[in-house]
Coordinates of N, CA and C and ligand atoms in Angstrom, one line a residue:
X197 N -106.8 144.2 -162.6 CA -105.3 144.3 -163.7 C -104.9 142.9 -163.1
X198 N -104.3 142.5 -164.4 CA -104.2 140.9 -164.5 C -103.1 140.4 -162.7
X199 N -102.2 141.9 -163.2 CA -100.8 141.5 -161.7 C -100.7 142.3 -160.7
X200 N -102.2 143.0 -160.3 CA -102.6 143.2 -158.9 C -102.8 141.9 -158.1
X201 N -102.1 142.5 -157.2 CA -102.8 141.6 -156.0 C -103.8 141.6 -155.3
X202 N -103.9 142.6 -155.2 CA -105.2 143.4 -154.8 C -106.7 142.9 -155.4
X203 N -106.0 142.8 -157.0 CA -107.4 142.8 -157.8 C -107.4 141.1 -157.6
X204 N -106.9 140.0 -157.5 CA -106.9 139.1 -157.0 C -107.8 139.0 -155.9
X205 N -107.3 139.3 -154.9 CA -108.0 139.3 -153.9 C -109.6 139.0 -154.0
X206 N -109.2 140.4 -154.9 CA -111.0 140.9 -155.2 C -111.8 139.4 -155.5
X207 N -110.6 138.8 -157.1 CA -111.2 137.8 -157.2 C -111.8 136.9 -156.8
X208 N -111.0 136.3 -155.9 CA -111.1 135.2 -155.5 C -109.3 134.1 -155.8
X209 N -108.7 135.0 -156.4 CA -107.7 134.0 -157.1 C -107.2 133.8 -155.9
X210 N -106.2 134.9 -155.1 CA -106.1 134.1 -154.0 C -106.8 134.8 -152.3
X211 N -106.5 134.2 -151.3 CA -107.6 134.2 -150.2 C -107.4 135.3 -149.9
X212 N -108.1 135.9 -149.0 CA -107.6 137.4 -148.2 C -108.7 137.0 -147.1
X213 N -108.8 137.2 -146.1 CA -109.2 137.1 -144.5 C -109.6 138.3 -144.3
X214 N -110.9 137.7 -145.4 CA -112.7 139.0 -145.4 C -112.8 139.3 -144.0
X215 N -113.0 141.0 -143.9 CA -114.4 141.1 -143.0 C -115.4 142.2 -143.5
X216 N -115.8 142.4 -144.5 CA -116.5 143.0 -145.3 C -116.0 143.2 -146.4
X217 N -117.9 143.3 -147.0 CA -117.6 143.6 -148.9 C -118.8 144.2 -149.1
X218 N -119.1 144.6 -150.5 CA -120.4 145.6 -150.6 C -120.0 145.2 -152.2
X219 N -120.9 145.9 -153.1 CA -120.4 146.1 -154.5 C -119.9 146.7 -155.2
X220 N -118.9 148.0 -154.3 CA -118.2 148.6 -154.7 C -116.8 148.4 -153.8
X221 N -116.8 147.6 -152.7 CA -115.6 148.2 -151.5 C -115.5 146.7 -151.1
X222 N -113.8 145.9 -150.9 CA -113.7 145.0 -149.8 C -113.2 145.6 -148.8
X223 N -112.8 144.5 -147.6 CA -112.0 145.0 -146.5 C -111.7 143.4 -146.3
X224 N -110.4 143.4 -145.8 CA -109.4 142.2 -145.4 C -108.4 142.4 -144.4
X225 N -107.9 141.6 -143.7 CA -106.8 141.9 -142.8 C -105.5 141.3 -143.4
X226 N -104.9 142.8 -142.6 CA -103.4 143.1 -143.1 C -102.5 141.7 -142.8
X227 N -101.9 141.1 -143.8 CA -101.1 139.9 -143.6 C -100.0 140.0 -142.7
X228 N -99.3 142.3 -142.9 CA -98.7 141.9 -141.8 C -98.9 142.4 -140.6
X229 N -99.7 142.7 -139.8 CA -100.8 143.8 -138.8 C -99.5 144.5 -138.1
X230 N -99.9 145.9 -138.1 CA -99.5 147.6 -137.1 C -99.7 147.4 -136.3
X231 N -101.2 146.4 -135.8 CA -101.8 146.9 -134.9 C -102.4 145.7 -134.8
X232 N -103.2 145.2 -133.7 CA -103.8 144.0 -133.0 C -105.0 144.2 -133.9
X233 N -106.1 145.2 -134.1 CA -106.7 145.3 -134.8 C -106.0 146.0 -136.7
X234 N -105.2 144.9 -137.7 CA -105.4 145.8 -139.0 C -106.1 145.3 -139.8
X235 N -106.7 146.4 -140.9 CA -107.4 145.6 -141.7 C -107.1 146.9 -143.3
X236 N -107.6 146.6 -144.3 CA -107.0 147.7 -145.5 C -108.8 147.5 -146.1
X237 N -109.0 148.6 -146.7 CA -110.5 149.1 -147.1 C -110.3 149.0 -148.6
X238 N -110.0 148.7 -149.5 CA -109.9 149.1 -150.9 C -111.1 149.4 -151.9
X239 N -111.0 149.8 -153.2 CA -112.0 149.6 -154.0 C -112.2 148.4 -154.6
X240 N -113.4 148.1 -155.1 CA -112.9 146.7 -156.1 C -112.9 147.0 -156.8
X241 N -113.0 148.2 -157.8 CA -111.8 148.4 -158.8 C -110.8 148.7 -158.9
X242 N -110.1 148.5 -159.7 CA -108.4 149.0 -159.4 C -107.8 150.6 -159.9
X243 N -107.3 151.2 -158.7 CA -107.0 152.6 -159.0 C -106.0 152.2 -158.4
X244 N -104.9 152.7 -158.6 CA -103.2 152.3 -158.7 C -103.3 153.4 -157.5
X245 N -103.7 155.1 -157.5 CA -102.6 156.0 -156.6 C -103.5 157.4 -156.2
X246 N -103.5 157.2 -155.0 CA -104.5 158.5 -154.9 C -104.3 159.7 -155.8
X247 N -103.1 160.0 -156.4 CA -102.9 160.6 -157.6 C -104.2 160.4 -158.8
X248 N -104.5 159.3 -158.6 CA -104.9 158.6 -159.6 C -107.1 158.6 -159.6
X249 N -107.2 159.7 -158.8 CA -108.7 159.2 -158.5 C -109.1 161.0 -159.0
X250 N -110.3 160.1 -159.6 CA -111.1 161.2 -160.4 C -112.5 161.7 -159.6
X251 N -112.9 162.8 -160.7 CA -114.5 163.9 -159.9 C -115.0 162.3 -160.2
X252 N -115.4 161.5 -160.9 CA -116.3 160.8 -160.4 C -115.9 159.5 -159.3
X253 N -115.2 159.1 -158.7 CA -114.2 158.4 -157.9 C -115.2 158.9 -156.1
X254 N -115.3 160.3 -156.4 CA -115.9 160.9 -155.3 C -116.5 160.3 -153.8
X255 N -117.8 159.7 -154.4 CA -118.6 158.7 -153.8 C -117.9 157.3 -153.5
X256 N -116.9 156.8 -154.2 CA -116.3 155.7 -154.2 C -115.6 155.8 -152.7
X257 N -114.6 156.7 -152.8 CA -113.8 157.4 -151.7 C -114.5 157.6 -150.6
X258 N -115.5 157.8 -150.3 CA -116.4 157.9 -149.1 C -116.8 156.8 -148.6
X259 N -116.7 155.5 -150.0 CA -117.7 154.6 -148.9 C -116.4 153.7 -149.0
X260 N -115.1 154.2 -149.2 CA -113.8 153.3 -147.9 C -114.2 153.7 -146.7
X261 N -114.6 155.2 -146.7 CA -114.3 155.7 -145.1 C -116.1 154.8 -144.6
X262 N -116.4 154.8 -144.5 CA -118.1 154.3 -144.1 C -118.2 152.8 -144.2
X263 N -116.9 151.7 -144.9 CA -117.2 151.2 -144.8 C -116.0 150.4 -143.2
X264 N -115.2 151.9 -143.8 CA -114.6 151.8 -141.8 C -114.6 151.8 -140.6
X265 N -115.5 152.2 -140.5 CA -116.2 152.8 -139.7 C -117.0 151.5 -139.3
X266 N -117.8 151.2 -140.2 CA -118.8 149.8 -139.9 C -118.1 148.7 -139.9
X267 N -116.7 148.6 -140.4 CA -115.9 147.4 -139.6 C -115.5 148.1 -138.1
X268 N -114.7 149.6 -137.7 CA -114.4 149.3 -136.6 C -115.8 149.1 -135.5
X269 N -116.8 149.7 -135.7 CA -117.6 149.0 -134.7 C -117.2 147.9 -134.4
X270 N -117.6 147.0 -135.8 CA -117.9 145.5 -135.9 C -117.2 144.7 -135.0
X271 N -115.4 145.5 -134.7 CA -114.5 145.3 -134.2 C -114.2 146.0 -133.1
X272 N -115.5 146.5 -132.4 CA -115.3 146.9 -130.9 C -114.3 148.2 -131.0
X273 N -114.1 148.9 -131.8 CA -113.3 150.2 -131.4 C -113.3 151.4 -131.8
X274 N -114.5 151.3 -131.9 CA -115.1 152.7 -132.8 C -115.3 153.6 -131.7
X275 N -115.0 153.3 -130.2 CA -115.0 154.3 -129.3 C -113.9 154.0 -128.5
X276 N -113.2 153.0 -128.7 CA -111.2 153.4 -128.3 C -110.7 154.7 -129.4
X277 N -111.1 154.4 -130.8 CA -110.6 155.1 -131.3 C -109.7 154.3 -132.9
X278 N -109.1 154.5 -133.6 CA -108.5 154.0 -135.0 C -107.6 154.7 -135.7
X279 N -106.4 155.1 -136.4 CA -106.0 155.6 -136.7 C -106.3 154.7 -138.9
X280 N -106.3 155.8 -139.6 CA -106.9 155.2 -141.0 C -105.6 156.2 -141.9
X281 N -104.8 155.7 -142.9 CA -104.1 156.1 -143.2 C -103.8 155.4 -144.8
X282 N -103.8 156.1 -146.1 CA -103.4 155.4 -147.1 C -102.3 156.9 -147.5
X283 N -101.5 155.5 -147.7 CA -100.5 156.0 -148.3 C -100.1 155.7 -149.6
X284 N -99.3 157.0 -150.5 CA -99.7 157.2 -152.1 C -98.1 157.6 -152.4
X285 N -97.5 156.2 -152.9 CA -96.2 156.0 -154.6 C -94.7 156.4 -153.3
X286 N -93.6 156.5 -153.6 CA -92.3 156.0 -152.8 C -92.3 156.6 -151.4
X287 N -92.7 157.7 -151.4 CA -92.1 158.7 -149.7 C -92.9 158.4 -149.3
X288 N -94.9 158.0 -150.0 CA -95.5 157.9 -148.7 C -95.3 156.7 -148.3
X289 N -94.7 155.1 -148.8 CA -94.5 154.4 -148.4 C -95.3 152.9 -149.0
X290 N -96.1 153.7 -149.9 CA -97.2 152.1 -151.0 C -96.7 151.8 -151.8
X291 N -96.4 150.5 -151.2 CA -96.1 149.1 -151.8 C -96.7 148.7 -152.6
X292 N -98.0 148.6 -152.5 CA -99.2 147.9 -153.5 C -99.9 149.1 -154.1
X293 N -99.6 148.7 -155.1 CA -100.6 149.6 -156.0 C -102.0 149.6 -157.0
X294 N -102.9 149.2 -155.4 CA -104.0 149.5 -155.5 C -104.3 150.5 -154.3
X295 N -104.9 151.5 -154.4 CA -105.4 152.2 -153.3 C -105.6 151.0 -152.4
X296 N -105.8 151.6 -150.9 CA -106.3 151.0 -150.0 C -106.3 151.9 -148.8
X297 N -107.4 151.7 -148.0 CA -106.5 152.0 -146.7 C -106.5 151.8 -145.2
X298 N -105.2 151.9 -145.0 CA -105.1 151.1 -143.6 C -106.1 151.8 -142.4
X299 N -106.6 150.9 -141.9 CA -107.3 151.2 -140.5 C -106.8 150.6 -139.7
X300 N -106.4 150.6 -138.5 CA -105.5 149.8 -136.9 C -106.2 150.0 -136.0
X301 N -105.6 149.4 -134.7 CA -107.0 150.0 -133.8 C -106.2 149.4 -132.6
X302 N -107.0 149.4 -131.5 CA -106.6 148.5 -130.1 C -105.4 148.2 -130.0
X303 N -104.2 150.0 -130.1 CA -103.7 150.2 -129.2 C -103.2 151.4 -129.5
X304 N -102.3 152.1 -128.0 CA -102.7 153.2 -128.9 C -100.6 154.0 -129.6
X305 N -102.1 154.3 -131.1 CA -101.4 154.9 -132.0 C -100.1 156.6 -131.3
X306 N -99.1 156.7 -132.0 CA -97.8 157.9 -131.7 C -98.1 158.2 -133.2
X307 N -97.4 159.6 -132.2 CA -97.2 160.7 -133.6 C -95.8 161.5 -133.1
X308 N -95.6 161.5 -134.5 CA -95.2 161.7 -135.6 C -95.0 160.6 -136.0
X309 N -95.8 159.9 -137.3 CA -95.4 158.6 -137.6 C -93.9 158.2 -138.4
X310 N -93.5 157.2 -138.6 CA -92.0 156.9 -138.8 C -92.0 157.3 -140.3
Ligands
LIG515 P1 -98.8 150.2 -148.5 O1 -97.3 150.3 -147.8 O2 -99.6 151.4 -148.0 O3 -98.8 149.6 -150.0 O4 -99.6 148.8 -147.3 C1 -99.8 147.3 -148.0 C2 -100.2 146.5 -147.2 O5 -100.5 145.4 -148.2 C3 -99.3 146.4 -146.3 O6 -99.0 146.4 -144.8 C4 -99.0 144.4 -146.6 O7 -98.5 144.2 -145.6 C5 -100.5 144.6 -147.2 N1 -100.5 143.0 -147.8 C6 -99.8 142.6 -149.3 N2 -100.2 141.9 -149.4 C7 -101.5 141.0 -148.8 C8 -102.4 140.1 -149.0 N3 -101.8 139.6 -149.4 N4 -103.5 139.8 -148.0 C9 -103.1 141.2 -146.6 N5 -102.5 142.3 -147.2 C10 -101.4 142.3 -148.2

């Protein structure tokens, strides 16, 4: 999608601090990290929100989590732990409408979130 900032990172039109990619998935460090390690895992194809997932995306959704655990291990936080969050629309706190899995670690998380 031409006006989507994350599609522009996928295409290379704007830079991203990329930590992982394969045919379907890209992961890059968050510009405004909320933890010592904070990266975003996105599908390369544009999907706006969780509400837009289709049954044929089931494998792709799984790949986001498989990438998350691979990178978490690379970052040395698989054993200490980490949090995965995907926000949806305004009340969920979603600001970029290209779905992304936040993966945050290397600090103790609290619950409930704000
Ligand atoms: P959300 O509020 O869940 O939609 O999260 C969007 C996230 O994208 C925020 O944590 C932003 O800091 C992050 N973000 C926005 N633009 C960029 C960018 N160009 N590179 C990396 N992270 C970004």
